[in-house]
Amino acid sequence: MTLTDYLPADHGEAVLVGRIHDPEVSGPSVVVLKGDRFVDVSAHAATMSELLETEDPVALLARADSGKSWSAEEVLAASPADATRPHLLAPCDLQAVKACGVTFARSMVERVIEERAKGDLARARAIREEIAAVIGGTLSDIKAGSPEAEHAKEVLLKGGYWSQYLEVGIGPDAEVFTKAPVLSSVGHAAEIGILPSSAWNNPEPEVVLAANSRGQVVGATLGNDVNLRDVEGRSALLLGKAKDNNASSAIGPLIRLFDDRFTMDDVRAAELDLTVTGTDGYVLEGRSSMREISRDPLDLVGQTCSRHHQYPDGFMLFLGTLFAPVEDRDVAGEGFTHKLGDKVEIASARLGRLVNTVTHTDKAPKWTFGITELMRNLAARGLLGASRA
């Protein structure tokens, strides 16, 4: 692949920011894409959180002095497994990593199926057919909290399909949970982890919003909310075990900042393409359309950050996915699940392409660079102190 395969189709007009591991300083640098080079702007914003907290990040970057730079094509092609080469990191640092679940009515049905099947793939197919017969086309174009949503909920309840997922899927309150600890997300080209004990799991291609401490959305990127369907299916109380594991949160490749050419309306219209390619030649393709989301992205932001709950360093917010694969991979009736070595590509025309490879959580690189290490590294480089914006 070339540089253009990973970047937005209109990358020449986009303001794209990210984080690079710089082996010369053994730590991360905040960068902006200029032409075919990543330019270090750490002297102006030591962390991505600091950059997004500024009044106008786009204006700051426009007037920032050019610093050290790297070939964008070489960085995008580099493997994070080789710490001697500059490579992309997740484009967030001090932000909390939050996620919204069951934001698409169709994926809500899959959660109901997971719960009723108790993690049993064989039962899932029969339950899916039963629910389809009950609801018909009731869930098309549904908006959470609307009278139509309440009617759909009543239909499912009368059919004997009570589920806690109905409440967060089409009720007034969204499901918002902590996806991963600060700094634990992996970036483009990194390995993503699934528990060795999981036999039913899948990628979740999502748009991820970048918001500052004031709850203002200043940009967007792509993410893979890696999901263990059998674990969460056994009990919703196992959400943490199903969602928060080593290398289970992938974000990238870069954050596209909002400006005159890219706004929240572009997020609302985003189409995400997913391709999973196995080492055995298996290929799965899918799509998630933000036009079908049951809750507006700004409603989800408002339910995440408010007077009741603050994020002083900002937050990244996974918006949920429409994608829930039911295509059989090996055994008829058992649907899709990952195999080691699967290459997962999530692409969107205005946000680029995020590529990761599946491994087990105990085989993925350990997460060792935490907040304390980041502060020590930045202090040693003379980057801490009063805001430089």
Short mmCIF file of C-alpha atoms in Angstrom, two decimals:
data_model
loop_
_atom_site.label_atom_id
_atom_site.label_comp_id
_atom_site.label_asym_id
_atom_site.label_seq_id
_atom_site.Cartn_x
_atom_site.Cartn_y
_atom_site.Cartn_z
CA MET A 1 0.00 0.00 0.00
CA THR A 2 1.03 3.60 -0.59
CA LEU A 3 0.57 6.71 1.51
CA THR A 4 -2.77 7.52 -0.09
CA ASP A 5 -4.18 4.10 0.90
CA TYR A 6 -3.99 5.05 4.57
CA LEU A 7 -4.99 8.71 4.42
CA PRO A 8 -8.33 10.41 3.68
CA ALA A 9 -9.14 10.78 -0.01
CA ASP A 10 -8.88 14.56 0.40
CA HIS A 11 -5.86 14.46 2.70
CA GLY A 12 -4.28 17.41 0.89
CA GLU A 13 -7.03 19.62 2.36
CA ALA A 14 -7.33 17.86 5.73
CA VAL A 15 -5.75 18.86 9.04
CA LEU A 16 -4.41 15.54 10.32
CA VAL A 17 -2.68 15.15 13.68
CA GLY A 18 -1.24 12.15 15.46
CA ARG A 19 1.46 10.79 17.71
CA ILE A 20 4.73 9.19 16.67
CA HIS A 21 7.11 7.09 18.72
CA ASP A 22 10.45 8.81 18.23
CA PRO A 23 13.27 6.36 19.03
CA GLU A 24 15.73 9.23 19.42
CA VAL A 25 13.88 10.48 22.51
CA SER A 26 12.38 7.10 23.52
CA GLY A 27 8.96 8.66 23.67
CA PRO A 28 6.00 10.16 21.81
CA SER A 29 5.87 13.33 19.76
CA VAL A 30 2.73 15.15 18.63
CA VAL A 31 2.78 15.62 14.86
CA VAL A 32 0.81 17.21 12.04
CA LEU A 33 0.85 16.00 8.45
CA LYS A 34 2.30 18.56 6.04
CA GLY A 35 2.49 17.30 2.48
CA ASP A 36 4.14 13.90 2.68
CA ARG A 37 5.91 14.55 6.01
CA PHE A 38 4.91 14.27 9.65
CA VAL A 39 6.13 17.42 11.42
CA ASP A 40 6.84 17.50 15.16
CA VAL A 41 4.82 20.18 16.97
CA SER A 42 5.64 19.05 20.52
CA ALA A 43 7.24 22.41 21.23
CA HIS A 44 3.77 23.94 20.89
CA ALA A 45 1.77 21.11 22.49
CA ALA A 46 3.58 18.42 24.44
CA THR A 47 0.55 16.12 24.41
CA MET A 48 -2.41 15.60 22.12
CA SER A 49 -4.62 16.51 25.05
CA GLU A 50 -2.89 19.89 25.31
CA LEU A 51 -3.25 20.53 21.58
CA LEU A 52 -6.99 19.81 21.61
CA GLU A 53 -7.48 22.01 24.68
CA THR A 54 -6.31 25.12 22.80
CA GLU A 55 -8.94 27.58 21.66
CA ASP A 56 -8.25 26.91 17.97
CA PRO A 57 -5.99 23.88 17.27
CA VAL A 58 -6.19 24.39 13.50
CA ALA A 59 -4.99 27.99 13.77
CA LEU A 60 -2.23 27.00 16.18
CA LEU A 61 -0.93 24.37 13.78
CA ALA A 62 -1.05 26.80 10.86
CA ARG A 63 1.29 29.22 12.60
CA ALA A 64 3.46 26.63 14.37
CA ASP A 65 7.13 26.60 13.46
CA SER A 66 8.22 23.52 11.55
CA GLY A 67 10.24 21.12 13.65
CA LYS A 68 11.73 17.71 13.14
CA SER A 69 9.97 15.69 10.45
CA TRP A 70 9.63 12.14 9.18
CA SER A 71 8.52 10.55 5.91
CA ALA A 72 4.80 9.85 6.34
CA GLU A 73 4.97 6.83 4.06
CA GLU A 74 7.79 5.26 6.07
CA VAL A 75 6.08 5.92 9.40
CA LEU A 76 2.75 4.47 8.23
CA ALA A 77 4.52 1.35 6.97
CA ALA A 78 6.56 0.83 10.15
CA SER A 79 5.65 -1.86 12.65
CA PRO A 80 5.22 -0.82 16.30
CA ALA A 81 7.01 -4.07 17.17
CA ASP A 82 10.27 -2.42 16.10
CA ALA A 83 10.97 0.30 18.66
CA THR A 84 14.06 1.40 16.74
CA ARG A 85 11.92 2.85 13.94
CA PRO A 86 9.53 5.83 14.15
CA HIS A 87 5.95 4.51 14.03
CA LEU A 88 2.44 5.68 14.71
CA LEU A 89 0.90 5.43 18.15
CA ALA A 90 -2.76 5.84 19.02
CA PRO A 91 -3.45 9.54 18.33
CA CYS A 92 -4.62 10.18 21.90
CA ASP A 93 -2.72 10.29 25.15
CA LEU A 94 -4.14 11.77 28.38
CA GLN A 95 -7.75 11.58 27.22
CA ALA A 96 -10.12 9.10 28.84
CA VAL A 97 -11.18 6.42 26.34
CA LYS A 98 -14.96 6.02 26.50
CA ALA A 99 -17.34 4.01 24.34
CA CYS A 100 -21.05 3.95 23.60
CA GLY A 101 -22.73 0.60 23.19
CA VAL A 102 -25.89 -0.44 21.37
CA THR A 103 -26.23 2.82 19.43
CA PHE A 104 -27.56 1.08 16.33
CA ALA A 105 -30.90 -0.71 16.54
CA ARG A 106 -29.69 -3.61 14.41
CA SER A 107 -26.66 -4.20 16.62
CA MET A 108 -29.00 -4.02 19.62
CA VAL A 109 -30.77 -7.11 18.29
CA GLU A 110 -27.42 -8.90 18.11
CA ARG A 111 -26.78 -8.01 21.76
CA VAL A 112 -30.16 -9.48 22.68
CA ILE A 113 -29.16 -12.62 20.78
CA GLU A 114 -25.80 -12.80 22.57
CA GLU A 115 -27.54 -12.52 25.92
CA ARG A 116 -30.15 -15.17 25.17
CA ALA A 117 -27.60 -17.54 23.60
CA LYS A 118 -25.38 -17.23 26.70
CA GLY A 119 -22.31 -17.22 24.48
CA ASP A 120 -23.40 -20.35 22.56
CA LEU A 121 -22.84 -19.81 18.82
CA ALA A 122 -25.06 -22.73 17.85
CA ARG A 123 -28.12 -21.25 19.62
CA ALA A 124 -27.56 -17.77 18.21
CA ARG A 125 -28.75 -18.57 14.68
CA ALA A 126 -32.09 -19.98 15.82
CA ILE A 127 -32.70 -17.05 18.18
CA ARG A 128 -31.85 -14.58 15.40
CA GLU A 129 -34.49 -16.14 13.15
CA GLU A 130 -37.07 -16.06 15.96
CA ILE A 131 -36.50 -12.36 16.68
CA ALA A 132 -36.62 -11.47 12.98
CA ALA A 133 -40.05 -13.08 12.78
CA VAL A 134 -41.25 -11.05 15.77
CA ILE A 135 -40.00 -7.58 14.82
CA GLY A 136 -40.07 -7.69 11.03
CA GLY A 137 -39.00 -4.25 9.78
CA THR A 138 -39.93 -2.44 12.98
CA LEU A 139 -36.37 -1.30 13.70
CA SER A 140 -35.58 0.38 10.39
CA ASP A 141 -34.67 4.06 10.79
CA ILE A 142 -35.58 4.01 14.46
CA LYS A 143 -34.40 6.79 16.77
CA ALA A 144 -33.69 6.05 20.42
CA GLY A 145 -36.18 7.60 22.84
CA SER A 146 -38.81 8.18 20.14
CA PRO A 147 -42.41 6.88 20.24
CA GLU A 148 -41.47 4.43 17.47
CA ALA A 149 -38.62 3.13 19.63
CA GLU A 150 -40.97 2.62 22.55
CA HIS A 151 -43.35 0.68 20.28
CA ALA A 152 -40.54 -1.57 19.06
CA LYS A 153 -39.56 -2.21 22.66
CA GLU A 154 -43.15 -3.20 23.49
CA VAL A 155 -43.25 -5.60 20.53
CA LEU A 156 -40.05 -7.30 21.66
CA LEU A 157 -41.22 -7.52 25.26
CA LYS A 158 -44.57 -9.04 24.25
CA GLY A 159 -42.67 -11.57 22.17
CA GLY A 160 -40.79 -12.67 25.26
CA TYR A 161 -37.55 -10.98 24.30
CA TRP A 162 -36.94 -8.89 27.39
CA SER A 163 -33.38 -7.65 27.59
CA GLN A 164 -31.48 -4.91 29.37
CA TYR A 165 -30.06 -4.05 25.93
CA LEU A 166 -33.51 -2.82 24.88
CA GLU A 167 -33.34 -0.03 27.44
CA VAL A 168 -29.96 1.35 26.35
CA GLY A 169 -30.58 0.56 22.69
CA ILE A 170 -33.83 2.43 22.20
CA GLY A 171 -34.57 4.06 25.55
CA PRO A 172 -33.73 7.66 26.57
CA ASP A 173 -30.35 6.90 28.21
CA ALA A 174 -27.29 5.78 26.27
CA GLU A 175 -24.83 3.14 27.40
CA VAL A 176 -21.49 4.86 28.01
CA PHE A 177 -18.61 2.87 29.47
CA THR A 178 -14.85 3.13 29.87
CA LYS A 179 -13.29 1.22 27.01
CA ALA A 180 -9.65 1.35 28.06
CA PRO A 181 -7.29 3.02 30.55
CA VAL A 182 -5.53 6.24 29.58
CA LEU A 183 -2.59 5.59 27.19
CA SER A 184 -3.41 1.88 26.73
CA SER A 185 -4.92 2.11 23.23
CA VAL A 186 -2.81 0.87 20.33
CA GLY A 187 -2.48 2.60 16.99
CA HIS A 188 -2.24 1.83 13.29
CA ALA A 189 -0.25 -1.31 12.34
CA ALA A 190 -0.22 -2.62 15.92
CA GLU A 191 -1.45 -6.01 17.03
CA ILE A 192 -4.91 -6.16 18.60
CA GLY A 193 -5.71 -8.65 21.33
CA ILE A 194 -8.46 -11.16 22.03
CA LEU A 195 -8.54 -13.41 25.08
CA PRO A 196 -7.27 -16.94 24.33
CA SER A 197 -10.37 -18.30 26.11
CA SER A 198 -12.79 -16.54 23.73
CA ALA A 199 -14.31 -18.63 20.94
CA TRP A 200 -16.77 -16.03 19.60
CA ASN A 201 -15.44 -12.56 18.93
CA ASN A 202 -15.34 -9.90 16.25
CA PRO A 203 -14.05 -6.47 15.29
CA GLU A 204 -16.25 -3.42 15.77
CA PRO A 205 -15.48 -0.66 13.25
CA GLU A 206 -16.41 2.71 14.71
CA VAL A 207 -15.98 6.44 14.38
CA VAL A 208 -14.18 7.84 17.43
CA LEU A 209 -14.72 11.48 18.40
CA ALA A 210 -11.96 13.58 19.98
CA ALA A 211 -13.39 15.98 22.55
CA ASN A 212 -11.75 18.47 24.90
CA SER A 213 -12.47 19.08 28.57
CA ARG A 214 -15.25 21.53 27.66
CA GLY A 215 -17.14 18.76 25.86
CA GLN A 216 -16.41 20.32 22.47
CA VAL A 217 -15.79 17.83 19.68
CA VAL A 218 -12.71 19.03 17.80
CA GLY A 219 -12.05 16.07 15.50
CA ALA A 220 -12.66 12.45 14.63
CA THR A 221 -10.78 9.27 13.81
CA LEU A 222 -11.40 5.52 13.42
CA GLY A 223 -11.42 2.81 16.04
CA ASN A 224 -11.80 -0.91 16.59
CA ASP A 225 -13.78 -1.66 19.75
CA VAL A 226 -12.60 -5.28 19.83
CA ASN A 227 -15.45 -7.38 21.22
CA LEU A 228 -15.71 -10.83 22.81
CA ARG A 229 -19.30 -11.85 22.09
CA ASP A 230 -19.25 -15.06 24.13
CA VAL A 231 -17.94 -13.30 27.24
CA GLU A 232 -20.45 -10.43 27.19
CA GLY A 233 -23.15 -12.86 26.11
CA ARG A 234 -22.75 -14.86 29.33
CA SER A 235 -23.46 -11.74 31.38
CA ALA A 236 -23.53 -8.01 30.73
CA LEU A 237 -21.68 -7.68 34.03
CA LEU A 238 -18.67 -9.15 32.21
CA LEU A 239 -18.49 -6.08 29.97
CA GLY A 240 -15.10 -5.12 31.38
CA LYS A 241 -13.69 -8.58 30.68
CA ALA A 242 -15.18 -8.53 27.18
CA LYS A 243 -13.97 -5.04 26.27
CA ASP A 244 -10.96 -3.95 28.31
CA ASN A 245 -7.97 -6.20 27.68
CA ASN A 246 -4.40 -5.85 26.53
CA ALA A 247 -4.36 -4.27 23.03
CA SER A 248 -8.15 -4.46 22.75
CA SER A 249 -8.63 -0.77 21.90
CA ALA A 250 -7.27 0.37 18.53
CA ILE A 251 -7.52 4.02 17.44
CA GLY A 252 -6.13 5.77 14.38
CA PRO A 253 -4.45 6.27 12.13
CA LEU A 254 -4.78 10.05 12.73
CA ILE A 255 -7.27 12.53 14.15
CA ARG A 256 -8.86 14.73 11.52
CA LEU A 257 -9.55 18.12 13.08
CA PHE A 258 -12.81 19.91 12.35
CA ASP A 259 -12.54 22.91 10.05
CA ASP A 260 -14.49 24.46 7.16
CA ARG A 261 -13.97 21.30 5.08
CA PHE A 262 -14.77 18.66 7.71
CA THR A 263 -17.52 19.00 10.31
CA MET A 264 -19.84 16.95 12.48
CA ASP A 265 -22.18 16.60 9.51
CA ASP A 266 -19.42 14.66 7.75
CA VAL A 267 -19.25 12.34 10.76
CA ARG A 268 -23.01 11.85 10.62
CA ALA A 269 -22.70 10.84 6.96
CA ALA A 270 -19.62 8.63 7.34
CA GLU A 271 -19.54 5.17 5.78
CA LEU A 272 -17.12 2.68 7.31
CA ASP A 273 -15.83 -0.30 5.35
CA LEU A 274 -14.45 -3.33 7.16
CA THR A 275 -12.28 -6.04 5.65
CA VAL A 276 -10.96 -9.03 7.58
CA THR A 277 -8.39 -11.13 5.73
CA GLY A 278 -7.27 -14.41 7.26
CA THR A 279 -3.97 -16.13 6.73
CA ASP A 280 -6.05 -19.01 5.33
CA GLY A 281 -7.37 -16.82 2.50
CA TYR A 282 -10.71 -16.15 4.19
CA VAL A 283 -12.12 -12.67 3.54
CA LEU A 284 -14.99 -10.98 5.36
CA GLU A 285 -16.32 -7.63 4.20
CA GLY A 286 -18.84 -5.43 5.95
CA ARG A 287 -20.04 -1.88 6.26
CA SER A 288 -21.28 0.38 9.04
CA SER A 289 -23.20 3.50 8.07
CA MET A 290 -23.38 6.37 10.52
CA ARG A 291 -26.64 7.42 8.84
CA GLU A 292 -28.31 4.51 10.64
CA ILE A 293 -27.20 5.44 14.16
CA SER A 294 -30.10 5.61 16.61
CA ARG A 295 -28.66 8.53 18.59
CA ASP A 296 -27.05 11.70 17.28
CA PRO A 297 -23.29 11.86 18.02
CA LEU A 298 -23.69 15.13 19.93
CA ASP A 299 -26.37 13.55 22.11
CA LEU A 300 -23.85 10.83 22.98
CA VAL A 301 -21.22 13.46 23.77
CA GLY A 302 -23.68 15.30 25.99
CA GLN A 303 -24.54 12.09 27.84
CA THR A 304 -20.82 11.42 28.37
CA CYS A 305 -19.59 14.83 29.52
CA SER A 306 -21.73 17.23 31.54
CA ARG A 307 -21.94 19.05 34.87
CA HIS A 308 -22.37 15.58 36.37
CA HIS A 309 -19.20 14.08 34.84
CA GLN A 310 -16.08 15.93 33.71
CA TYR A 311 -12.90 14.99 31.83
CA PRO A 312 -10.19 17.59 32.56
CA ASP A 313 -7.87 16.11 29.91
CA GLY A 314 -10.61 15.52 27.34
CA PHE A 315 -11.92 12.21 26.08
CA MET A 316 -12.12 9.94 23.07
CA LEU A 317 -15.59 8.54 22.39
CA PHE A 318 -16.31 5.40 20.37
CA LEU A 319 -19.75 5.92 18.79
CA GLY A 320 -20.79 2.29 18.39
CA THR A 321 -21.19 0.13 15.31
CA LEU A 322 -23.83 -1.24 13.01
CA PHE A 323 -21.58 -4.17 12.16
CA ALA A 324 -22.27 -7.55 13.79
CA PRO A 325 -21.07 -10.41 11.54
CA VAL A 326 -23.37 -13.42 11.21
CA GLU A 327 -21.68 -14.99 8.17
CA ASP A 328 -20.37 -18.50 8.87
CA ARG A 329 -16.60 -18.80 8.77
CA ASP A 330 -16.03 -22.50 9.29
CA VAL A 331 -18.98 -24.40 10.73
CA ALA A 332 -22.51 -23.82 9.44
CA GLY A 333 -24.61 -21.99 11.99
CA GLU A 334 -21.67 -20.84 14.12
CA GLY A 335 -21.14 -17.44 12.48
CA PHE A 336 -17.90 -15.48 12.45
CA THR A 337 -15.05 -15.44 14.91
CA HIS A 338 -11.46 -14.26 14.63
CA LYS A 339 -8.42 -16.41 14.01
CA LEU A 340 -4.88 -15.47 14.90
CA GLY A 341 -3.20 -13.50 12.15
CA ASP A 342 -6.40 -11.93 10.81
CA LYS A 343 -5.68 -8.56 9.24
CA VAL A 344 -8.42 -6.09 10.13
CA GLU A 345 -8.85 -2.97 7.99
CA ILE A 346 -11.30 -0.20 8.85
CA ALA A 347 -11.58 2.52 6.22
CA SER A 348 -13.60 5.66 5.64
CA ALA A 349 -13.12 8.13 2.80
CA ARG A 350 -12.75 11.20 5.04
CA LEU A 351 -10.81 9.54 7.88
CA GLY A 352 -8.36 7.12 6.25
CA ARG A 353 -7.59 3.49 6.98
CA LEU A 354 -6.77 1.79 10.29
CA VAL A 355 -5.01 -1.58 9.93
CA ASN A 356 -4.28 -4.06 12.73
CA THR A 357 -3.46 -7.76 13.11
CA VAL A 358 -5.18 -10.13 15.54
CA THR A 359 -3.25 -11.92 18.24
CA HIS A 360 -3.95 -13.17 21.75
CA THR A 361 -3.86 -10.71 24.62
CA ASP A 362 -1.00 -12.56 26.30
CA LYS A 363 1.05 -12.51 23.09
CA ALA A 364 0.54 -8.82 22.25
CA PRO A 365 3.22 -6.46 23.59
CA LYS A 366 2.69 -5.59 27.23
CA TRP A 367 1.43 -2.09 27.94
CA THR A 368 4.24 -0.51 29.97
CA PHE A 369 4.33 3.18 28.98
CA GLY A 370 1.86 4.78 31.37
CA ILE A 371 1.20 8.29 32.65
CA THR A 372 4.17 8.33 35.03
CA GLU A 373 6.56 7.27 32.27
CA LEU A 374 5.07 9.84 29.89
CA MET A 375 5.55 12.66 32.41
CA ARG A 376 9.14 11.61 33.07
CA ASN A 377 9.87 11.48 29.35
CA LEU A 378 8.35 14.89 28.63
CA ALA A 379 10.11 16.43 31.63
CA ALA A 380 13.47 15.09 30.48
CA ARG A 381 12.84 16.71 27.08
CA GLY A 382 11.96 20.04 28.67
CA LEU A 383 8.40 19.94 27.36
CA LEU A 384 6.51 20.32 30.63
CA GLY A 385 5.53 23.66 32.11
CA ALA A 386 3.16 26.46 31.25
CA SER A 387 1.07 26.15 28.11
CA ARG A 388 2.99 27.08 24.98
CA ALA A 389 -0.11 27.70 22.84
#
